[in-house]
Short mmCIF file of C-alpha atoms in Angstrom, two decimals:
data_model
loop_
_atom_site.label_atom_id
_atom_site.label_comp_id
_atom_site.label_asym_id
_atom_site.label_seq_id
_atom_site.Cartn_x
_atom_site.Cartn_y
_atom_site.Cartn_z
CA MET E 1485 41.01 98.70 86.31
CA LYS E 1486 44.62 99.98 84.89
CA LYS E 1487 46.37 102.87 86.77
CA LYS E 1488 47.25 105.95 85.19
CA GLU E 1489 50.84 105.12 85.04
CA GLU E 1490 50.07 102.10 83.04
CA TRP E 1491 48.06 104.13 80.40
CA MET E 1492 50.84 106.64 80.00
CA GLU E 1493 53.09 103.51 79.47
CA LEU E 1494 50.93 102.48 76.74
CA ALA E 1495 51.05 105.86 75.17
CA LEU E 1496 54.91 105.96 75.35
CA SER E 1497 55.66 102.72 73.84
CA LEU E 1498 53.42 103.79 70.87
CA ALA E 1499 55.84 107.07 70.72
CA GLU E 1500 58.87 104.93 71.15
CA ALA E 1501 57.69 102.80 68.02
CA THR E 1502 58.22 105.89 65.74
CA ALA E 1503 61.60 107.08 67.10
CA GLY E 1504 63.70 108.58 64.13
CA GLN E 1505 60.98 109.11 61.91
CA THR E 1506 59.21 112.18 62.94
CA SER E 1507 62.08 114.81 62.52
CA PRO E 1508 62.05 117.67 62.91
CA ASN E 1509 59.12 117.00 64.93
CA PRO E 1510 59.04 115.10 68.46
CA SER E 1511 57.81 111.52 68.72
CA VAL E 1512 54.53 111.79 70.70
CA GLY E 1513 51.65 108.86 71.38
CA ALA E 1514 48.54 109.46 72.89
CA VAL E 1515 45.66 107.23 74.44
CA VAL E 1516 41.96 108.01 75.19
CA VAL E 1517 40.47 106.45 78.28
CA LYS E 1518 37.00 106.62 79.92
CA ASP E 1519 36.01 104.43 83.06
CA GLY E 1520 38.96 102.29 82.52
CA GLU E 1521 37.85 101.48 78.56
CA LEU E 1522 40.25 102.36 75.91
CA LEU E 1523 38.60 104.47 73.26
CA GLY E 1524 41.51 105.25 71.02
CA VAL E 1525 45.17 105.41 70.42
CA GLY E 1526 47.58 107.41 68.12
CA THR E 1527 50.86 108.25 67.37
CA HIS E 1528 52.54 111.08 65.22
CA LEU E 1529 53.89 108.98 62.35
CA LYS E 1530 55.76 111.62 60.30
CA ALA E 1531 56.25 115.56 60.15
CA GLY E 1532 53.24 117.17 58.30
CA GLU E 1533 50.75 114.54 59.11
CA PRO E 1534 48.34 114.45 62.05
CA HIS E 1535 49.52 114.63 65.53
CA ALA E 1536 49.08 111.72 68.10
CA GLU E 1537 46.15 113.25 69.70
CA VAL E 1538 44.26 113.70 66.41
CA HIS E 1539 44.41 109.89 65.86
CA ALA E 1540 43.29 109.22 69.17
CA ILE E 1541 40.75 111.52 69.58
CA MET E 1542 39.39 110.71 65.96
CA GLN E 1543 39.17 106.66 66.99
CA ALA E 1544 37.53 107.33 69.93
CA GLY E 1545 34.88 109.54 68.13
CA ASP E 1546 31.79 110.64 69.97
CA LYS E 1547 32.88 108.76 73.05
CA ALA E 1548 35.90 111.07 73.54
CA GLU E 1549 33.51 113.74 75.41
CA GLY E 1550 34.15 113.23 79.04
CA ALA E 1551 37.20 111.06 78.60
CA ASP E 1552 40.49 111.47 79.74
CA ILE E 1553 43.59 111.79 77.45
CA TYR E 1554 47.32 110.53 78.04
CA VAL E 1555 49.70 112.22 76.09
CA THR E 1556 53.60 111.90 76.32
CA LEU E 1557 54.41 115.55 75.38
CA GLU E 1558 52.18 118.64 76.10
CA PRO E 1559 49.54 119.21 73.27
CA CYS E 1560 50.86 121.94 70.60
CA ALA E 1561 49.14 125.37 71.06
CA HIS E 1562 50.18 126.81 67.82
CA TYR E 1563 48.91 126.68 63.81
CA GLY E 1564 51.76 124.96 62.08
CA LYS E 1565 51.01 122.46 59.19
CA THR E 1566 48.56 121.21 61.56
CA PRO E 1567 45.86 122.93 63.82
CA PRO E 1568 46.76 123.00 67.59
CA CYS E 1569 45.76 119.75 69.41
CA ALA E 1570 45.23 121.53 72.65
CA GLU E 1571 42.14 123.46 70.87
CA LEU E 1572 40.97 119.92 69.60
CA ILE E 1573 40.91 118.47 73.05
CA VAL E 1574 38.95 121.58 74.04
CA LYS E 1575 36.52 120.80 71.04
CA HIS E 1576 35.66 117.45 71.82
CA GLY E 1577 35.29 118.17 75.46
CA LEU E 1578 37.62 115.77 77.01
CA ASN E 1579 37.53 115.81 80.85
CA LYS E 1580 41.33 115.71 82.02
CA VAL E 1581 44.73 115.62 80.26
CA TYR E 1582 47.38 113.63 81.64
CA ILE E 1583 50.72 114.93 80.12
CA ALA E 1584 54.33 113.24 80.55
CA CYS E 1585 56.28 116.21 80.02
CA VAL E 1586 55.99 119.85 79.05
CA ASP E 1587 57.35 120.61 75.43
CA PRO E 1588 60.32 123.09 75.41
CA ASN E 1589 59.52 124.60 72.14
CA PRO E 1590 59.11 128.04 72.89
CA LYS E 1591 55.78 128.20 70.62
CA VAL E 1592 54.07 125.82 72.82
CA SER E 1593 56.02 125.43 76.42
CA GLY E 1594 53.31 126.09 78.92
CA LYS E 1595 50.71 127.39 76.46
CA GLY E 1596 48.89 124.32 75.29
CA ILE E 1597 48.31 123.66 79.14
CA ALA E 1598 47.12 127.17 79.65
CA ILE E 1599 44.47 126.78 76.91
CA LEU E 1600 43.41 123.44 78.44
CA GLU E 1601 42.92 125.08 81.87
CA ASP E 1602 41.53 128.09 80.79
CA ALA E 1603 38.81 126.04 79.47
CA GLY E 1604 38.40 124.46 82.73
CA ILE E 1605 40.10 120.94 81.93
CA GLU E 1606 42.13 119.47 84.45
CA VAL E 1607 45.58 119.04 83.41
CA GLU E 1608 48.29 116.59 85.25
CA VAL E 1609 52.08 116.94 84.34
CA GLY E 1610 54.76 114.28 85.06
CA ILE E 1611 53.83 110.85 85.16
CA HIS E 1612 56.94 108.82 83.58
CA GLN E 1613 58.51 112.25 82.80
CA ASP E 1614 61.96 110.91 82.89
CA ARG E 1615 61.09 108.41 80.25
CA ALA E 1616 59.22 110.89 78.10
CA LEU E 1617 62.28 113.23 78.35
CA GLN E 1618 64.80 110.51 77.24
CA LEU E 1619 62.41 109.74 74.29
CA ASN E 1620 62.94 113.04 72.71
CA GLN E 1621 66.04 114.08 74.21
CA LYS E 1622 67.32 115.18 70.75
CA PHE E 1623 64.39 117.14 69.64
CA PHE E 1624 64.55 119.04 73.20
CA HIS E 1625 68.69 119.58 72.83
CA TYR E 1626 67.93 120.96 69.50
CA ILE E 1627 65.41 123.31 70.65
CA ASN E 1628 67.35 124.49 73.81
CA ASN E 1629 70.70 124.70 72.21
CA LYS E 1630 70.21 125.46 68.36
CA ARG E 1631 72.23 122.97 67.28
CA PRO E 1632 72.24 119.14 66.61
CA PHE E 1633 72.26 116.55 69.42
CA VAL E 1634 76.17 115.16 68.66
CA THR E 1635 76.63 111.29 69.14
CA LEU E 1636 80.25 110.11 68.88
CA LYS E 1637 80.31 106.42 67.75
CA ALA E 1638 83.41 103.83 67.74
CA ALA E 1639 84.14 100.43 67.62
CA MET E 1640 87.08 99.02 69.59
CA THR E 1641 88.96 96.03 70.87
CA LEU E 1642 89.14 95.94 74.61
CA ASP E 1643 92.90 97.68 74.78
CA GLY E 1644 91.16 100.60 72.89
CA LYS E 1645 92.17 99.87 69.19
CA THR E 1646 90.29 100.76 66.21
CA ALA E 1647 92.27 99.00 63.45
CA THR E 1648 95.78 97.39 62.94
CA VAL E 1649 98.76 99.29 61.88
CA THR E 1650 97.61 98.56 58.39
CA GLY E 1651 94.20 99.91 58.97
CA ASP E 1652 92.54 96.93 58.78
CA SER E 1653 89.29 97.28 60.92
CA LYS E 1654 86.75 94.22 59.76
CA TRP E 1655 85.32 93.41 61.79
CA ILE E 1656 86.03 94.76 65.53
CA THR E 1657 82.51 93.48 66.61
CA GLY E 1658 80.16 91.14 65.91
CA THR E 1659 76.83 91.10 63.91
CA GLU E 1660 74.54 91.88 66.76
CA ALA E 1661 76.62 95.17 67.45
CA ARG E 1662 76.84 96.11 63.77
CA THR E 1663 72.77 95.91 63.65
CA ASP E 1664 72.27 98.12 66.74
CA VAL E 1665 74.66 100.82 64.69
CA HIS E 1666 72.07 100.68 62.04
CA ARG E 1667 69.21 101.16 64.50
CA GLU E 1668 71.27 104.30 65.76
CA ARG E 1669 71.42 105.58 62.28
CA HIS E 1670 67.63 104.82 61.88
CA ILE E 1671 67.23 107.38 64.81
CA HIS E 1672 69.77 110.03 63.72
CA ASP E 1673 68.88 112.75 61.23
CA ALA E 1674 72.52 112.52 59.61
CA ILE E 1675 75.83 110.50 59.87
CA LEU E 1676 79.01 112.42 59.79
CA VAL E 1677 82.54 111.09 58.36
CA GLY E 1678 85.62 112.49 57.01
CA SER E 1679 86.77 111.91 53.49
CA LYS E 1680 89.67 109.75 54.53
CA THR E 1681 87.26 107.07 55.65
CA ILE E 1682 85.36 107.28 52.19
CA GLU E 1683 88.48 106.75 50.37
CA LYS E 1684 89.43 103.93 52.57
CA ASP E 1685 86.14 101.94 53.05
CA ASN E 1686 83.89 103.57 50.62
CA PRO E 1687 80.93 103.04 52.82
CA HIS E 1688 77.41 103.44 51.98
CA LEU E 1689 76.33 105.03 55.06
CA THR E 1690 72.76 103.97 54.80
CA THR E 1691 70.47 101.90 57.47
CA ARG E 1692 70.03 98.20 56.52
CA LEU E 1693 67.96 96.73 59.18
CA PRO E 1694 65.64 93.60 58.46
CA GLN E 1695 62.42 95.68 58.75
CA GLY E 1696 64.12 98.46 56.49
CA GLY E 1697 64.71 101.85 58.23
CA LYS E 1698 65.40 105.50 57.37
CA ASN E 1699 68.62 106.43 56.02
CA PRO E 1700 70.30 109.48 57.64
CA ILE E 1701 71.62 112.49 55.58
CA ARG E 1702 75.32 111.44 54.90
CA ILE E 1703 77.60 114.33 55.71
CA VAL E 1704 81.19 114.01 54.52
CA LEU E 1705 83.93 116.55 55.70
CA ASP E 1706 86.04 117.25 52.56
CA THR E 1707 88.10 120.77 52.72
CA HIS E 1708 88.99 120.79 49.44
CA LEU E 1709 86.51 118.48 47.60
CA SER E 1710 89.10 115.93 46.77
CA LEU E 1711 86.72 113.08 46.64
CA GLN E 1712 86.47 112.19 42.80
CA ASN E 1713 86.01 108.89 42.28
CA HIS E 1714 82.70 106.90 41.98
CA TYR E 1715 82.23 106.20 45.72
CA HIS E 1716 78.70 104.83 47.25
CA ILE E 1717 78.04 108.20 48.68
CA PHE E 1718 77.44 109.70 45.30
CA ASN E 1719 74.78 107.37 44.46
CA LYS E 1720 70.75 108.53 45.25
CA GLU E 1721 69.98 105.88 47.86
CA ALA E 1722 70.24 108.70 50.66
CA PRO E 1723 70.85 112.10 50.56
CA THR E 1724 74.71 113.33 50.65
CA TRP E 1725 76.05 116.78 51.82
CA LEU E 1726 79.67 117.70 51.13
CA VAL E 1727 81.21 120.05 53.79
CA CYS E 1728 83.99 122.18 52.48
CA GLY E 1729 86.15 125.33 52.98
CA SER E 1730 85.50 128.44 51.14
CA GLU E 1731 88.14 127.87 48.64
CA ALA E 1732 87.17 124.56 47.36
CA ASP E 1733 86.46 123.94 43.62
CA CYS E 1734 82.77 122.56 43.34
CA SER E 1735 82.94 121.90 39.61
CA TYR E 1736 83.77 118.45 39.51
CA VAL E 1737 80.69 117.63 42.17
CA GLU E 1738 78.14 119.84 40.35
CA THR E 1739 78.91 118.55 36.92
CA ASN E 1740 78.98 114.91 37.79
CA TYR E 1741 76.58 114.83 40.76
CA PRO E 1742 74.29 117.69 40.68
CA HIS E 1743 72.23 115.92 43.52
CA VAL E 1744 74.81 116.18 45.99
CA GLU E 1745 74.40 119.31 48.08
CA VAL E 1746 77.74 121.18 48.97
CA MET E 1747 77.90 123.10 52.17
CA LYS E 1748 80.74 125.47 51.99
CA MET E 1749 82.13 127.10 55.22
CA PRO E 1750 82.72 130.85 55.63
CA THR E 1751 86.49 130.10 56.03
CA SER E 1752 88.86 127.87 54.10
CA THR E 1753 88.86 125.30 56.71
CA ILE E 1754 85.73 123.49 58.36
CA TYR E 1755 85.37 125.11 61.81
CA LEU E 1756 82.92 122.65 63.70
CA PRO E 1757 80.96 125.06 65.47
CA ASP E 1758 80.24 126.81 62.27
CA MET E 1759 79.13 123.75 60.55
CA LEU E 1760 76.62 122.61 63.35
CA GLU E 1761 75.19 125.87 63.06
CA MET E 1762 74.81 125.49 59.34
CA LEU E 1763 73.14 122.00 59.98
CA ALA E 1764 70.95 123.26 62.68
CA GLU E 1765 69.61 125.99 59.97
CA SER E 1766 68.79 123.00 57.77
CA LYS E 1767 66.74 121.57 60.61
CA VAL E 1768 69.33 118.71 61.57
CA GLN E 1769 68.36 117.83 65.07
CA SER E 1770 70.72 114.92 65.63
CA LEU E 1771 74.11 113.79 64.18
CA TYR E 1772 75.93 110.49 64.39
CA VAL E 1773 79.59 110.87 64.21
CA GLU E 1774 81.24 107.64 62.88
CA GLY E 1775 84.44 109.41 61.39
CA GLY E 1776 87.93 108.02 62.83
CA GLY E 1777 90.35 109.04 65.51
CA THR E 1778 90.67 112.66 63.82
CA ILE E 1779 87.30 113.52 63.55
CA HIS E 1780 86.64 112.17 67.02
CA GLN E 1781 89.66 114.49 68.53
CA ALA E 1782 88.15 117.75 66.50
CA PHE E 1783 84.68 117.19 68.23
CA LEU E 1784 86.38 116.29 71.51
CA GLN E 1785 88.65 119.23 71.26
CA GLU E 1786 85.94 121.53 70.54
CA GLU E 1787 83.82 119.81 73.51
CA LEU E 1788 81.09 119.88 70.57
CA PHE E 1789 79.45 115.93 71.64
CA ASP E 1790 76.55 115.19 73.89
CA GLU E 1791 76.91 111.26 74.18
CA CYS E 1792 79.33 108.82 73.03
CA HIS E 1793 78.45 105.06 71.94
CA TRP E 1794 81.42 102.78 72.20
CA TYR E 1795 81.39 99.25 71.17
CA VAL E 1796 84.02 97.38 72.88
CA ALA E 1797 84.69 93.76 71.48
CA PRO E 1798 86.38 91.22 73.74
CA LYS E 1799 89.71 91.03 71.63
CA LEU E 1800 93.25 92.56 72.65
CA LEU E 1801 95.23 93.83 69.65
CA GLY E 1802 98.37 95.35 71.33
CA GLY E 1803 100.80 97.82 69.58
CA GLN E 1804 101.45 101.21 70.18
CA ASN E 1805 101.22 101.88 66.42
CA ALA E 1806 97.72 100.44 66.25
CA ARG E 1807 95.06 103.06 65.64
CA SER E 1808 93.02 104.70 68.55
CA VAL E 1809 89.65 105.71 69.04
CA VAL E 1810 90.64 109.48 69.58
CA GLY E 1811 93.39 110.43 67.52
CA GLY E 1812 95.49 113.75 67.86
CA LYS E 1813 98.27 114.91 70.29
CA SER E 1814 97.90 113.66 74.14
CA PRO E 1815 97.77 116.11 76.87
CA GLU E 1816 100.63 116.03 79.28
CA TRP E 1817 98.26 115.63 82.40
CA MET E 1818 95.48 113.14 83.36
CA LYS E 1819 93.25 116.27 84.91
CA GLU E 1820 93.19 117.56 81.26
CA ALA E 1821 90.94 114.37 80.29
CA LYS E 1822 87.28 115.50 79.68
CA PRO E 1823 85.33 113.61 82.56
CA LEU E 1824 82.23 111.84 81.64
CA ASP E 1825 79.39 109.89 83.25
CA PHE E 1826 78.54 106.37 82.35
CA ILE E 1827 74.54 106.47 81.37
CA LYS E 1828 74.42 102.59 80.36
CA VAL E 1829 76.37 99.39 79.73
CA GLU E 1830 74.58 96.78 77.97
CA GLN E 1831 75.88 93.52 76.48
CA ILE E 1832 75.03 92.96 72.68
CA GLY E 1833 75.98 89.59 71.30
CA PRO E 1834 79.53 89.11 72.39
CA ASP E 1835 80.38 92.70 72.64
CA LEU E 1836 79.51 95.59 75.00
CA LYS E 1837 77.99 98.96 74.32
CA ILE E 1838 78.56 101.79 76.75
CA ILE E 1839 77.02 104.97 76.59
CA ALA E 1840 78.52 108.04 78.35
CA ARG E 1841 77.71 111.68 78.28
CA PRO E 1842 79.98 114.52 79.45
CA LYS E 1843 80.05 114.85 83.34
CA GLY E 1844 77.17 116.80 84.50
CA ASP E 1845 75.09 116.89 81.32
CA ALA E 1846 71.60 115.83 82.21
#
């Protein structure tokens, strides 16, 4: 007979398969079991559609009564686009609920558990909690901090260069690493670059995976709305938001690309904390920053990043005038460096992917 840890692993694997497609809701998986028999499985597929518990309980049918359910996140307790899952569990007479982690959402946190316990249902919390927290770290960060989870991404040579003196950067990393970048785009709500990147590379900023994928919102920082050619970001294959200063002239974009959203800042320049606040108000929970050295420096200076994804190629470029990952003026003293913790290092094809977070962040 499977152990409870194994049933929760199944629920987590179901949830992990939907990463990136449920925003602004978290990814959740559920499994209904009785006497060692799997009766139903479910996962939340898309915001506005039934939650994981609903799918699993409906699949179990009448057999759900007296069964146990394993859920990766505390069942919801509030009425939104769907009824509360905690009440559904009570209604169908389940015996015990195993929960990987508590929901930090104030509308739910502890309330779903209270509904279950008040109905006499036994609850156990914490099975594979770390894995469950990692699964929805962007959602939890958004709920707790009221701003998007910001990931800085860069590809560089072993000596820290992102382009030659002429700006040539294709390609630093191999095919496998570039495919991994598209997976990251798939699981982020939005992707951000500066107008200089658009002018130089004319990127699509879409997700291109063999099995398809979700396109992030394309966010371009363009203080004066100077982009006035037919760049790929102006097509309709993915949403595009242009962020500009308060004095920018919007007429060109409004006339030629009415489907593109313009977000005007309250000041003549783009102040990143204000921009992130505006994105949060628009329910953007995660932001993948692919901008160049200037953009990365701006986020570093304001300490507005939560994770770094550095792809390191086994190449040496050399040259003081080759472009670096983070631009701007260097501090005078090493003690002024931003300390990080390495979270993960893996080899992807010939390249390395290094994930780091600001030191001390959970």
